Amino acid sequence: PTLPDSISPAFDRKSILRNTNFKRKESIHAPLPTSRTALDEITPNMQIPTEIHLNSPEMEVGRDSVACFESFTEIVEMVFPEHANRQDLGITFGGQIMRWMEYCGVMAAVRHTRSHLLTASFDSLNFLRPTRIGDIVVVRAIVSAAFTHSVEVYVTVQKEDLKSGSLELTNDGWVTMVGVDTDGCLIPVPKLITENDEEIARQMGSLERRERRLKERNYISKTA
């Protein structure tokens, strides 16, 4: 798999996803975070199921299943001075980039689950290139996998050239969200329907990524 050089803008989410190289380079997997996740605080003794919902394109889209393209979300921001960590360099705060990524990821997850959500983990976040004051930042997210109570969302950040409109990848990462009701209790989330090779590849790759997260979570639980 290769990093996306650019993602062609379009108004139809399904067209975007079918014509987008929304893949991820295997060689840039960052270490898992060492901080305790929100999921540990919500359900410290819960045994998390490891099965994934793998579906065929022929499955009917309904309340219990949602097509992958339905979750596609894009937000566009401009970097202002208050977003920069040093005025002489004008480089965007890493925390600001993460804020935009989480917000876009949440919106994508909401489009899939139509429920309340809590961020459980944010991992393999890569800062490939900086963005600076005056840059246009395009953040895009899509649900990559659905588990029993959670969804994994793949998020990318790209810098858009003001003159040419070309896009350059600056950041990417994975956000995991858990579905909860108004009482904060876990609820099931809809299954994910994949319709092309890229969607299937992201979904299948989520099994390995989930296993890594669970190992990290168990390690933290034992050493905390």
N, CA, C and O of each residue as an XYZ file, in Angstrom:
896
protein
N       0.819     -1.203      0.000
C       0.000      0.000      0.000
C       0.858      1.260      0.000
O       1.963      1.255      0.542
N       0.362      2.332     -0.600
C       1.123      3.567     -0.698
C       0.364      4.710     -0.066
O      -0.859      4.668      0.067
N       1.106      5.736      0.323
C       0.472      6.926      0.864
C      -0.276      7.655     -0.239
O       0.169      7.644     -1.387
N      -1.408      8.293      0.077
C      -2.122      9.057     -0.941
C      -1.367     10.321     -1.286
O      -1.052     11.109     -0.395
N      -1.065     10.537     -2.568
C      -0.432     11.779     -2.980
C      -1.438     12.917     -2.992
O      -1.099     14.054     -2.662
N      -2.650     12.620     -3.364
C      -3.704     13.625     -3.344
C      -5.041     12.924     -3.382
O      -5.138     11.767     -3.792
N      -6.056     13.618     -2.960
C      -7.419     13.097     -2.989
C      -8.255     14.086     -3.770
O      -8.420     15.231     -3.348
N      -8.780     13.664     -4.892
C      -9.539     14.573     -5.740
C     -10.821     15.003     -5.060
O     -11.576     14.154     -4.586
N     -11.093     16.323     -4.998
C     -12.326     16.783     -4.365
C     -13.547     16.399     -5.193
O     -13.493     16.383     -6.423
N     -14.618     16.100     -4.530
C     -15.890     15.785     -5.185
C     -17.009     16.030     -4.192
O     -16.774     16.069     -2.984
N     -18.204     16.192     -4.684
C     -19.328     16.466     -3.789
C     -19.996     15.201     -3.302
O     -20.628     15.200     -2.245
N     -19.867     14.124     -4.059
C     -20.511     12.876     -3.679
C     -19.535     12.022     -2.882
O     -18.461     11.691     -3.384
N     -19.887     11.656     -1.644
C     -18.978     10.920     -0.785
C     -18.621      9.560     -1.380
O     -17.479      9.114     -1.267
N     -19.590      8.901     -2.013
C     -19.308      7.580     -2.562
C     -18.311      7.681     -3.713
O     -17.437      6.826     -3.853
N     -18.439      8.725     -4.539
C     -17.498      8.921     -5.632
C     -16.102      9.194     -5.103
O     -15.118      8.703     -5.657
N     -16.010      9.978     -4.029
C     -14.711     10.279     -3.435
C     -14.028      9.001     -3.002
O     -12.863      8.768     -3.322
N     -14.762      8.170     -2.268
C     -14.149      6.966     -1.727
C     -13.769      5.983     -2.805
O     -12.763      5.285     -2.679
N     -14.549      5.914     -3.857
C     -14.248      4.951     -4.914
C     -13.099      5.416     -5.799
O     -12.514      4.611     -6.523
N     -12.771      6.700     -5.753
C     -11.699      7.225     -6.581
C     -10.544      7.755     -5.748
O      -9.726      8.533     -6.239
N     -10.473      7.337     -4.488
C      -9.453      7.838     -3.577
C      -8.477      6.744     -3.190
O      -8.875      5.636     -2.833
N      -7.205      7.065     -3.264
C      -6.196      6.142     -2.753
C      -6.034      6.447     -1.272
O      -5.113      7.158     -0.871
N      -6.938      5.904     -0.463
C      -6.975      6.216      0.969
C      -6.189      5.168      1.730
O      -6.600      4.736      2.807
N      -5.045      4.755      1.167
C      -4.263      3.697      1.780
C      -3.174      4.280      2.677
O      -3.019      5.497      2.784
N      -2.444      3.409      3.301
C      -1.468      3.818      4.306
C      -0.187      3.021      4.118
O      -0.235      1.807      3.921
N       0.960      3.693      4.176
C       2.237      3.026      4.004
C       2.556      2.194      5.245
O       2.474      2.686      6.371
N       2.924      0.921      5.026
C       3.172      0.020      6.137
C       4.394      0.429      6.959
O       4.463      0.131      8.151
N       5.362      1.111      6.331
C       6.631      1.383      6.991
C       6.578      2.541      7.972
O       7.576      2.812      8.638
N       5.440      3.242      8.087
C       5.402      4.413      8.959
C       4.535      4.176     10.178
O       4.013      5.130     10.756
N       4.367      2.909     10.589
C       3.624      2.639     11.808
C       4.387      3.206     12.997
O       5.527      2.818     13.253
N       3.757      4.121     13.720
C       4.389      4.712     14.889
C       4.129      3.831     16.103
O       3.196      3.028     16.080
N       4.940      3.956     17.182
C       4.697      3.169     18.395
C       3.345      3.494     18.994
O       2.840      4.606     18.843
N       2.761      2.525     19.672
C       1.497      2.754     20.335
C       1.677      3.730     21.483
O       2.755      3.787     22.075
N       0.642      4.503     21.813
C       0.753      5.448     22.925
C       0.902      4.710     24.251
O       0.445      3.576     24.393
N       1.541      5.359     25.216
C       1.761      4.731     26.511
C       0.810      5.244     27.575
O       0.885      4.810     28.725
N      -0.089      6.165     27.217
C      -1.027      6.703     28.195
C      -2.270      5.835     28.282
O      -2.610      5.123     27.337
N      -2.942      5.898     29.419
C      -4.169      5.137     29.610
C      -5.270      5.710     28.725
O      -5.427      6.928     28.644
N      -6.038      4.841     28.059
C      -7.083      5.302     27.165
C      -8.380      5.545     27.913
O      -8.564      5.108     29.049
N      -9.280      6.261     27.234
C     -10.581      6.549     27.829
C     -11.353      5.276     28.117
O     -12.132      5.222     29.068
N     -11.142      4.244     27.296
C     -11.870      2.994     27.475
C     -11.522      2.345     28.803
O     -12.378      1.716     29.426
N     -10.266      2.489     29.248
C      -9.878      1.927     30.540
C     -10.669      2.577     31.672
O     -11.045      1.915     32.639
N     -10.915      3.882     31.540
C     -11.635      4.592     32.590
C     -13.116      4.224     32.597
O     -13.753      4.184     33.650
N     -13.658      3.953     31.393
C     -15.090      3.664     31.288
C     -15.397      2.250     31.778
O     -16.316      2.037     32.569
N     -14.616      1.297     31.299
C     -14.889     -0.114     31.605
C     -13.591     -0.805     31.990
O     -13.065     -1.574     31.186
N     -13.054     -0.570     33.173
C     -11.745     -1.108     33.532
C     -11.673     -2.617     33.597
O     -10.591     -3.178     33.419
N     -12.791     -3.305     33.847
C     -12.767     -4.757     33.998
C     -13.459     -5.489     32.858
O     -13.681     -6.697     32.933
N     -13.797     -4.762     31.810
C     -14.557     -5.362     30.717
C     -13.637     -6.188     29.819
O     -12.532     -5.758     29.490
N     -14.093     -7.359     29.433
C     -13.393     -8.174     28.458
C     -13.850     -7.741     27.067
O     -15.025     -7.875     26.727
N     -12.929     -7.227     26.272
C     -13.296     -6.697     24.962
C     -13.295     -7.816     23.932
O     -12.281     -8.498     23.779
N     -14.401     -8.029     23.218
C     -14.429     -9.066     22.185
C     -13.520     -8.693     21.037
O     -13.346     -7.511     20.740
N     -12.940     -9.684     20.389
C     -11.972     -9.419     19.332
C     -12.537     -9.681     17.941
O     -11.823     -9.498     16.954
N     -13.785    -10.099     17.830
C     -14.309    -10.394     16.506
C     -14.587     -9.101     15.751
O     -14.849     -8.058     16.350
N     -14.527     -9.188     14.448
C     -14.788     -8.037     13.594
C     -15.963     -8.362     12.688
O     -16.180     -9.523     12.342
N     -16.718     -7.348     12.305
C     -17.832     -7.543     11.389
C     -17.296     -7.448      9.965
O     -17.012     -6.350      9.484
N     -17.156     -8.581      9.287
C     -16.759     -8.592      7.892
C     -17.992     -8.876      7.059
O     -18.703     -9.853      7.295
N     -18.242     -8.015      6.082
C     -19.489     -8.088      5.336
C     -19.228     -8.091      3.841
O     -18.166     -7.672      3.380
N     -20.207     -8.566      3.097
C     -20.105     -8.575      1.650
C     -20.881     -7.393      1.084
O     -21.805     -6.897      1.728
N     -20.509     -6.921     -0.146
C     -21.224     -5.800     -0.751
C     -22.694     -6.092     -0.988
O     -23.504     -5.174     -1.114
N     -23.045     -7.399     -1.049
C     -24.432     -7.749     -1.335
C     -25.343     -7.555     -0.122
O     -26.566     -7.565     -0.259
N     -24.757     -7.380      1.063
C     -25.579     -7.243      2.254
C     -26.415     -5.965      2.182
O     -25.905     -4.908      1.812
N     -27.641     -6.058      2.520
C     -28.526     -4.903      2.468
C     -28.135     -3.886      3.543
O     -27.899     -4.238      4.699
N     -28.073     -2.614      3.132
C     -27.761     -1.559      4.081
C     -29.014     -1.232      4.877
O     -30.043     -0.884      4.298
N     -28.942     -1.340      6.184
C     -30.090     -1.060      7.030
C     -29.647     -0.498      8.352
O     -28.553      0.057      8.456
N     -30.485     -0.632      9.375
C     -30.160     -0.094     10.691
C     -28.952     -0.777     11.305
O     -28.219     -0.160     12.079
N     -28.733     -2.047     10.968
C     -27.651     -2.807     11.578
C     -26.390     -2.861     10.731
O     -25.406     -3.485     11.127
N     -26.406     -2.221      9.579
C     -25.229     -2.245      8.711
C     -25.169     -0.959      7.897
O     -26.194     -0.460      7.432
N     -23.968     -0.429      7.730
C     -23.777      0.850      7.050
C     -22.624      0.712      6.053
O     -21.575      0.157      6.380
N     -22.825      1.216      4.850
C     -21.770      1.177      3.842
C     -20.625      2.106      4.236
O     -20.836      3.144      4.862
N     -19.430      1.720      3.865
C     -18.232      2.446      4.265
C     -18.271      3.909      3.828
O     -17.937      4.800      4.610
N     -18.678      4.158      2.579
C     -18.631      5.512      2.050
C     -19.530      6.481      2.804
O     -19.311      7.691      2.753
N     -20.546      5.964      3.507
C     -21.478      6.829      4.218
C     -20.802      7.614      5.343
O     -21.300      8.662      5.756
N     -19.677      7.113      5.835
C     -19.019      7.780      6.955
C     -18.018      8.835      6.510
O     -17.513      9.586      7.344
N     -17.717      8.912      5.213
C     -16.682      9.833      4.759
C     -17.001     11.267      5.190
O     -18.110     11.763      4.987
N     -16.003     11.915      5.789
C     -16.161     13.274      6.303
C     -14.942     14.103      5.948
O     -13.812     13.618      6.004
N     -15.173     15.354      5.585
C     -14.078     16.276      5.272
C     -14.326     17.610      5.947
O     -15.436     18.141      5.907
N     -13.293     18.146      6.563
C     -13.342     19.498      7.094
C     -12.144     20.266      6.550
O     -11.087     19.682      6.312
N     -12.305     21.557      6.354
C     -11.247     22.410      5.830
C     -11.004     23.551      6.813
O     -11.936     24.241      7.228
N      -9.742     23.736      7.175
C      -9.363     24.773      8.129
C      -8.212     25.598      7.545
O      -7.472     25.128      6.681
N      -8.076     26.829      8.031
C      -6.907     27.642      7.707
C      -6.104     27.856      8.977
O      -6.672     28.100     10.042
N      -4.789     27.765      8.870
C      -3.919     27.939     10.024
C      -3.739     29.434     10.294
O      -3.215     30.166      9.455
N      -4.177     29.877     11.470
C      -4.028     31.261     11.898
C      -2.926     31.358     12.950
O      -2.481     30.335     13.472
N      -2.480     32.578     13.269
C      -1.394     32.731     14.251
C      -1.652     32.036     15.577
O      -0.721     31.505     16.182
N      -2.910     32.028     16.047
C      -3.199     31.381     17.323
C      -3.050     29.865     17.269
O      -3.042     29.211     18.312
N      -2.932     29.295     16.066
C      -2.730     27.857     15.911
C      -1.257     27.472     15.864
O      -0.930     26.286     15.814
N      -0.363     28.463     15.880
C       1.067     28.202     15.703
C       1.794     28.194     17.037
O       1.447     28.947     17.947
N       2.815     27.333     17.151
C       3.546     27.224     18.411
C       4.668     28.251     18.541
O       5.062     28.593     19.657
N       5.194     28.752     17.406
C       6.205     29.805     17.437
C       5.932     30.777     16.301
O       5.819     30.379     15.142
N       5.827     32.066     16.645
C       5.479     33.038     15.630
C       6.586     33.222     14.598
O       6.307     33.558     13.447
N       7.854     33.002     15.002
C       8.935     33.174     14.035
C       8.965     32.029     13.021
O       9.305     32.234     11.856
N       8.603     30.810     13.475
C       8.549     29.676     12.561
C       7.167     29.507     11.938
O       7.039     29.100     10.783
N       6.137     29.825     12.717
C       4.769     29.731     12.206
C       4.279     28.324     11.987
O       3.391     28.107     11.164
N       4.841     27.339     12.712
C       4.446     25.941     12.549
C       3.237     25.638     13.433
O       3.178     26.050     14.592
N       2.284     24.917     12.871
C       1.054     24.599     13.583
C       1.319     23.727     14.800
O       2.114     22.789     14.744
N       0.640     24.048     15.911
C       0.691     23.186     17.096
C       0.337     21.751     16.710
O      -0.620     21.522     15.971
N       1.106     20.791     17.209
C       0.741     19.395     17.002
C      -0.604     19.084     17.649
O      -1.398     18.308     17.116
N      -0.851     19.701     18.808
C      -2.124     19.492     19.484
C      -3.305     20.022     18.692
O      -4.400     19.465     18.765
N      -3.096     21.103     17.927
C      -4.166     21.642     17.096
C      -4.504     20.691     15.963
O      -5.673     20.482     15.640
N      -3.463     20.114     15.361
C      -3.686     19.119     14.303
C      -4.469     17.939     14.861
O      -5.406     17.457     14.226
N      -4.088     17.474     16.048
C      -4.785     16.350     16.671
C      -6.242     16.709     16.964
O      -7.128     15.867     16.820
N      -6.490     17.943     17.371
C      -7.865     18.380     17.656
C      -8.711     18.313     16.400
O      -9.835     17.812     16.437
N      -8.186     18.814     15.282
C      -8.932     18.754     14.028
C      -9.145     17.312     13.592
O     -10.218     16.960     13.102
N      -8.118     16.470     13.770
C      -8.243     15.068     13.371
C      -9.296     14.347     14.206
O     -10.106     13.591     13.669
N      -9.285     14.580     15.520
C     -10.271     13.917     16.375
C     -11.680     14.384     16.031
O     -12.607     13.575     15.973
N     -11.846     15.685     15.804
C     -13.172     16.213     15.471
C     -13.693     15.585     14.186
O     -14.847     15.163     14.122
N     -12.844     15.523     13.161
C     -13.258     14.927     11.891
C     -13.541     13.439     12.074
O     -14.496     12.910     11.505
N     -12.706     12.760     12.874
C     -12.919     11.340     13.133
C     -14.224     11.067     13.852
O     -14.922     10.101     13.545
N     -14.556     11.929     14.820
C     -15.815     11.775     15.543
C     -16.999     11.933     14.596
O     -17.958     11.163     14.665
N     -16.936     12.930     13.708
C     -18.037     13.147     12.775
C     -18.219     11.937     11.851
O     -19.347     11.550     11.545
N     -17.109     11.345     11.410
C     -17.199     10.146     10.575
C     -17.828      8.996     11.351
O     -18.674      8.274     10.824
N     -17.414      8.827     12.599
C     -17.952      7.741     13.426
C     -19.435      7.955     13.710
O     -20.209      6.997     13.721
N     -19.833      9.196     13.940
C     -21.246      9.498     14.182
C     -22.086      9.156     12.960
O     -23.196      8.642     13.091
N     -21.567      9.437     11.787
C     -22.309      9.106     10.563
C     -22.520      7.596     10.424
O     -23.487      7.147      9.809
N     -21.609      6.831     10.998
C     -21.755      5.373     10.947
C     -22.678      4.855     12.045
O     -23.552      4.029     11.782
N     -22.490      5.331     13.269
C     -23.209      4.753     14.409
C     -24.523      5.459     14.729
O     -25.452      4.838     15.245
N     -24.606      6.773     14.419
C     -25.763      7.596     14.808
C     -26.022      7.450     16.311
O     -27.156      7.252     16.747
N     -24.934      7.555     17.096
C     -25.048      7.415     18.543
C     -24.030      8.330     19.220
O     -23.205      8.963     18.561
N     -24.109      8.386     20.562
C     -23.080      9.079     21.323
C     -21.795      8.271     21.237
O     -21.827      7.043     21.163
N     -20.654      8.977     21.250
C     -19.370      8.302     21.124
C     -18.358      8.878     22.101
O     -18.419     10.054     22.460
N     -17.425      8.029     22.527
C     -16.295      8.454     23.342
C     -15.011      7.976     22.670
O     -14.955      6.863     22.148
N     -13.996      8.811     22.686
C     -12.706      8.433     22.117
C     -12.023      7.431     23.043
O     -11.808      7.711     24.222
N     -11.685      6.266     22.504
C     -11.022      5.223     23.290
C      -9.514      5.230     23.085
O      -8.763      4.975     24.026
N      -9.058      5.521     21.858
C      -7.621      5.571     21.604
C      -7.340      6.405     20.359
O      -8.191      6.571     19.485
N      -6.122      6.920     20.311
C      -5.635      7.689     19.166
C      -4.202      7.228     18.966
O      -3.316      7.587     19.742
N      -3.972      6.439     17.935
C      -2.651      5.833     17.826
C      -2.084      5.876     16.414
O      -2.769      6.228     15.453
N      -0.789      5.500     16.321
C      -0.057      5.522     15.053
C      -0.193      6.866     14.356
O      -0.327      6.936     13.134
N      -0.157      7.930     15.147
C      -0.264      9.287     14.599
C       1.084      9.714     14.050
O       2.088      9.701     14.762
N       1.101     10.089     12.790
C       2.343     10.463     12.122
C       2.333     11.932     11.733
O       1.361     12.426     11.161
N       3.422     12.627     12.046
C       3.640     13.989     11.605
C       4.709     13.922     10.512
O       5.905     13.888     10.799
N       4.259     13.904      9.263
C       5.154     13.697      8.129
C       5.766     14.998      7.634
O       6.939     15.038      7.261
N       4.968     16.064      7.633
C       5.424     17.375      7.188
C       4.709     18.439      8.011
O       3.588     18.208      8.464
N       5.326     19.588      8.212
C       4.663     20.642      8.988
C       3.673     21.435      8.151
O       3.785     21.497      6.926
N       2.721     22.031      8.814
C       1.868     23.052      8.206
C       2.160     24.357      8.922
O       2.596     24.357     10.073
N       1.916     25.482      8.234
C       2.307     26.773      8.775
C       1.168     27.782      8.671
O       0.153     27.539      8.019
N       1.364     28.916      9.330
C       0.372     29.993      9.296
C       0.059     30.350      7.841
O       0.965     30.577      7.039
N      -1.225     30.396      7.517
C      -1.669     30.707      6.163
C      -1.991     29.496      5.319
O      -2.611     29.626      4.263
N      -1.581     28.311      5.765
C      -1.866     27.097      4.999
C      -3.337     26.711      5.119
O      -3.969     26.929      6.153
N      -3.866     26.134      4.046
C      -5.184     25.503      4.084
C      -4.978     24.046      4.431
O      -4.177     23.362      3.793
N      -5.692     23.562      5.434
C      -5.553     22.197      5.912
C      -6.845     21.435      5.630
O      -7.927     21.863      6.033
N      -6.728     20.315      4.941
C      -7.871     19.471      4.596
C      -7.781     18.193      5.423
O      -6.816     17.437      5.307
N      -8.781     17.958      6.250
C      -8.813     16.777      7.114
C      -9.923     15.860      6.614
O     -11.061     16.292      6.432
N      -9.585     14.595      6.393
C     -10.568     13.637      5.896
C     -10.550     12.383      6.747
O      -9.496     11.936      7.200
N     -11.724     11.825      6.957
C     -11.848     10.638      7.818
C     -12.860      9.677      7.232
O     -13.794     10.076      6.536
N     -12.655      8.388      7.529
C     -13.575      7.349      7.083
C     -13.491      6.183      8.064
O     -12.405      5.844      8.536
N     -14.623      5.577      8.368
C     -14.632      4.400      9.234
C     -13.958      3.258      8.490
O     -14.331      2.934      7.362
N     -12.962      2.648      9.130
C     -12.203      1.574      8.498
C     -12.604      0.197      8.995
O     -12.361     -0.802      8.318
N     -13.227      0.133     10.190
C     -13.657     -1.154     10.730
C     -14.701     -0.924     11.811
O     -14.703      0.109     12.481
N     -15.587     -1.899     11.973
C     -16.597     -1.863     13.032
C     -16.498     -3.143     13.843
O     -16.541     -4.244     13.294
N     -16.364     -2.990     15.153
C     -16.321     -4.125     16.060
C     -17.658     -4.188     16.814
O     -18.638     -3.584     16.377
N     -17.705     -4.884     17.898
C     -18.978     -5.056     18.591
C     -19.504     -3.741     19.166
O     -20.670     -3.395     18.981
N     -18.632     -3.014     19.866
C     -19.046     -1.768     20.503
C     -18.252     -0.554     20.037
O     -18.474      0.553     20.526
N     -17.346     -0.745     19.114
C     -16.468      0.350     18.723
C     -16.244      0.383     17.219
O     -16.479     -0.600     16.516
N     -15.785      1.532     16.744
C     -15.407      1.690     15.348
C     -13.998      2.272     15.292
O     -13.610      3.078     16.137
N     -13.242      1.850     14.286
C     -11.928      2.419     14.017
C     -12.077      3.369     12.839
O     -12.740      3.053     11.851
N     -11.455      4.536     12.954
C     -11.557      5.563     11.913
C     -10.155      5.921     11.438
O      -9.260      6.160     12.249
N      -9.971      5.957     10.133
C      -8.705      6.385      9.545
C      -8.826      7.853      9.174
O      -9.774      8.256      8.500
N      -7.856      8.653      9.620
C      -7.904     10.100      9.406
C      -6.624     10.565      8.724
O      -5.529     10.161      9.115
N      -6.759     11.411      7.708
C      -5.600     12.004      7.051
C      -5.699     13.523      7.106
O      -6.791     14.089      7.167
N      -4.545     14.167      7.084
C      -4.466     15.622      6.995
C      -3.606     15.955      5.787
O      -2.536     15.378      5.597
N      -4.079     16.887      4.975
C      -3.343     17.309      3.796
C      -3.274     18.830      3.721
O      -4.198     19.536      4.123
N      -2.170     19.305      3.201
C      -1.986     20.736      2.985
C      -2.338     21.060      1.544
O      -1.802     20.455      0.615
N      -3.241     22.013      1.358
C      -3.685     22.372      0.012
C      -2.953     23.615     -0.474
O      -2.909     24.632      0.218
N      -2.384     23.524     -1.659
C      -1.703     24.665     -2.254
C      -2.728     25.702     -2.701
O      -3.673     25.378     -3.419
N      -2.539     26.950     -2.275
C      -3.523     27.987     -2.560
C      -3.687     28.253     -4.056
O      -4.786     28.562     -4.516
N      -2.600     28.134     -4.810
C      -2.644     28.467     -6.231
C      -3.069     27.291     -7.097
O      -3.951     27.418     -7.945
N      -2.437     26.151     -6.876
C      -2.701     25.003     -7.754
C      -3.832     24.108     -7.271
O      -4.450     23.395     -8.061
N      -4.102     24.147     -5.956
C      -5.112     23.246     -5.400
C      -4.596     21.856     -5.135
O      -5.360     20.991     -4.706
N      -3.309     21.608     -5.380
C      -2.735     20.290     -5.134
C      -2.665     20.019     -3.640
O      -2.581     20.945     -2.834
N      -2.699     18.740     -3.277
C      -2.712     18.328     -1.885
C      -1.450     17.545     -1.542
O      -0.978     16.735     -2.340
N      -0.909     17.791     -0.356
C       0.275     17.088      0.123
C      -0.019     16.524      1.508
O      -0.424     17.255      2.412
N       0.187     15.224      1.667
C      -0.109     14.574      2.940
C       0.844     15.067      4.024
O       2.060     15.081      3.834
N       0.281     15.471      5.165
C       1.104     15.944      6.287
C       0.959     15.065      7.524
O       1.911     14.928      8.293
N      -0.209     14.468      7.732
C      -0.449     13.656      8.930
C      -1.427     12.543      8.614
O      -2.258     12.679      7.716
N      -1.336     11.448      9.344
C      -2.394     10.447      9.343
C      -2.354      9.679     10.656
O      -1.360      9.712     11.381
N      -3.449      8.987     10.949
C      -3.533      8.230     12.189
C      -4.863      7.508     12.288
O      -5.739      7.654     11.435
N      -4.995      6.718     13.360
C      -6.190      5.913     13.593
C      -6.838      6.334     14.905
O      -6.164      6.471     15.927
N      -8.144      6.538     14.869
C      -8.902      6.887     16.072
C      -9.931      5.790     16.321
O     -10.626      5.369     15.396
N     -10.032      5.326     17.562
C     -11.043      4.334     17.933
C     -12.078      4.995     18.814
O     -11.743      5.638     19.810
N     -13.344      4.835     18.444
C     -14.464      5.408     19.188
C     -15.373      4.292     19.693
O     -15.613      3.312     18.987
N     -15.876      4.444     20.916
C     -16.834      3.473     21.446
C     -18.214      4.106     21.507
O     -18.359      5.273     21.871
N     -19.230      3.322     21.144
C     -20.600      3.795     21.202
C     -21.179      3.637     22.596
O     -21.046      2.579     23.210
N     -21.818      4.682     23.097
C     -22.423      4.644     24.429
C     -23.823      5.243     24.383
O     -24.158      6.022     23.491
N     -24.637      4.856     25.375
C     -25.958      5.467     25.496
C     -25.875      6.684     26.404
O     -24.781      7.103     26.784
N     -27.025      7.253     26.753
C     -27.032      8.465     27.569
C     -26.540      8.235     28.989
O     -26.208      9.186     29.696
N     -26.494      6.978     29.407
C     -25.980      6.642     30.736
C     -24.497      6.292     30.714
O     -23.919      5.961     31.749
N     -23.874      6.366     29.524
C     -22.462      6.037     29.406
C     -22.172      4.564     29.288
O     -21.016      4.154     29.394
N     -23.206      3.744     29.069
C     -23.016      2.297     28.926
C     -22.752      1.940     27.465
O     -23.310      2.557     26.557
N     -21.902      0.947     27.248
C     -21.572      0.534     25.888
C     -22.791     -0.004     25.155
O     -23.632     -0.689     25.738
N     -22.874      0.315     23.872
C     -23.962     -0.169     23.029
C     -23.366     -0.760     21.753
O     -22.263     -0.381     21.358
N     -24.080     -1.682     21.101
C     -23.581     -2.236     19.835
C     -23.560     -1.165     18.747
O     -24.372     -0.240     18.757
N     -22.630     -1.299     17.816
C     -22.560     -0.376     16.687
C     -22.884     -1.137     15.409
O     -22.708     -2.355     15.363
N     -23.355     -0.446     14.368
C     -23.690     -1.126     13.112
C     -22.470     -1.784     12.475
O     -21.333     -1.355     12.669
N     -22.739     -2.821     11.719
C     -21.684     -3.489     10.961
C     -21.235     -2.586      9.810
O     -21.962     -1.687      9.389
N     -20.037     -2.839      9.316
C     -19.484     -2.066      8.210
C     -19.543     -2.876      6.922
O     -19.090     -4.020      6.885
N     -20.091     -2.295      5.882
C     -20.146     -2.933      4.575
C     -19.064     -2.337      3.687
O     -19.050     -1.130      3.443
N     -18.162     -3.179      3.204
C     -17.089     -2.740      2.313
C     -17.435     -3.107      0.882
O     -18.013     -4.162      0.621
N     -17.069     -2.209     -0.057
C     -17.501     -2.390     -1.438
C     -16.353     -2.444     -2.443
O     -16.596     -2.715     -3.619
N     -15.129     -2.200     -2.029
C     -14.015     -2.273     -2.973
C     -12.771     -2.779     -2.256
O     -12.778     -2.974     -1.041
N     -11.701     -2.990     -3.022
C     -10.489     -3.593     -2.470
C      -9.854     -2.735     -1.389
O      -9.345     -3.265     -0.402
N      -9.877     -1.416     -1.559
C      -9.258     -0.538     -0.570
C     -10.008     -0.597      0.762
O      -9.386     -0.656      1.822
N     -11.322     -0.582      0.710
C     -12.116     -0.667      1.931
C     -11.891     -2.007      2.629
O     -11.773     -2.064      3.853
N     -11.833     -3.082      1.846
C     -11.597     -4.407      2.420
C     -10.212     -4.480      3.049
O     -10.049     -5.063      4.122
N      -9.201     -3.888      2.385
C      -7.834     -3.921      2.908
C      -7.736     -3.186      4.235
O      -7.080     -3.661      5.162
N      -8.393     -2.010      4.333
C      -8.379     -1.275      5.595
C      -9.065     -2.071      6.698
O      -8.609     -2.103      7.841
N     -10.168     -2.710      6.331
C     -10.913     -3.483      7.310
C     -10.117     -4.686      7.804
O     -10.074     -4.948      9.006
N      -9.492     -5.414      6.897
C      -8.710     -6.578      7.286
C      -7.487     -6.177      8.109
O      -7.111     -6.883      9.045
N      -6.866     -5.051      7.766
C      -5.715     -4.580      8.519
C      -6.061     -4.168      9.936
O      -5.189     -4.113     10.802
N      -7.328     -3.879     10.175
C      -7.749     -3.444     11.512
C      -7.604     -4.548     12.551
O      -7.471     -4.267     13.743
N      -7.629     -5.791     12.110
C      -7.480     -6.899     13.056
C      -6.127     -6.856     13.751
O      -6.037     -7.022     14.968
N      -5.076     -6.633     12.970
C      -3.735     -6.530     13.545
C      -3.610     -5.284     14.413
O      -3.040     -5.333     15.504
N      -4.138     -4.179     13.930
C      -4.055     -2.939     14.710
C      -4.804     -3.081     16.028
O      -4.342     -2.590     17.058
N      -5.958     -3.748     16.007
C      -6.732     -3.935     17.232
C      -5.981     -4.819     18.224
O      -5.990     -4.561     19.428
N      -5.337     -5.855     17.712
C      -4.580     -6.745     18.582
C      -3.464     -5.978     19.289
O      -3.213     -6.187     20.476
N      -2.803     -5.101     18.561
C      -1.746     -4.287     19.165
C      -2.299     -3.386     20.261
O      -1.680     -3.236     21.314
N      -3.464     -2.786     20.018
C      -4.066     -1.905     21.020
C      -4.437     -2.687     22.278
O      -4.211     -2.222     23.395
N      -5.007     -3.878     22.088
C      -5.409     -4.684     23.233
C      -4.195     -5.119     24.056
O      -4.249     -5.142     25.285
N      -3.107     -5.462     23.375
C      -1.889     -5.836     24.093
C      -1.361     -4.658     24.896
O      -0.937     -4.817     26.041
N      -1.388     -3.477     24.294
C      -0.938     -2.276     24.994
C      -1.831     -1.978     26.184
O      -1.348     -1.633     27.263
N      -3.131     -2.110     25.985
C      -4.077     -1.832     27.070
C      -3.875     -2.807     28.228
O      -3.883     -2.403     29.391
N      -3.695     -4.090     27.911
C      -3.480     -5.094     28.954
C      -2.180     -4.850     29.696
O      -2.102     -5.049     30.909
N      -1.155     -4.416     28.965
C       0.139     -4.123     29.603
C      -0.006     -2.967     30.591
O       0.509     -3.019     31.708
N      -0.717     -1.923     30.159
C      -0.913     -0.760     31.042
C      -1.720     -1.157     32.275
O      -1.420     -0.722     33.387
N      -2.745     -1.987     32.073
C      -3.587     -2.410     33.193
C      -2.788     -3.181     34.238
O      -3.043     -3.057     35.436
N      -1.813     -3.982     33.779
C      -1.027     -4.798     34.684
C       0.036     -3.987     35.417
O       0.418     -4.315     36.540
N       0.509     -2.920     34.765
C       1.622     -2.151     35.343
C       1.169     -0.881     36.032
O       1.967     -0.233     36.709
N      -0.098     -0.507     35.877
C      -0.581      0.755     36.470
C      -0.677      0.647     37.977
O      -1.064      1.608     38.641
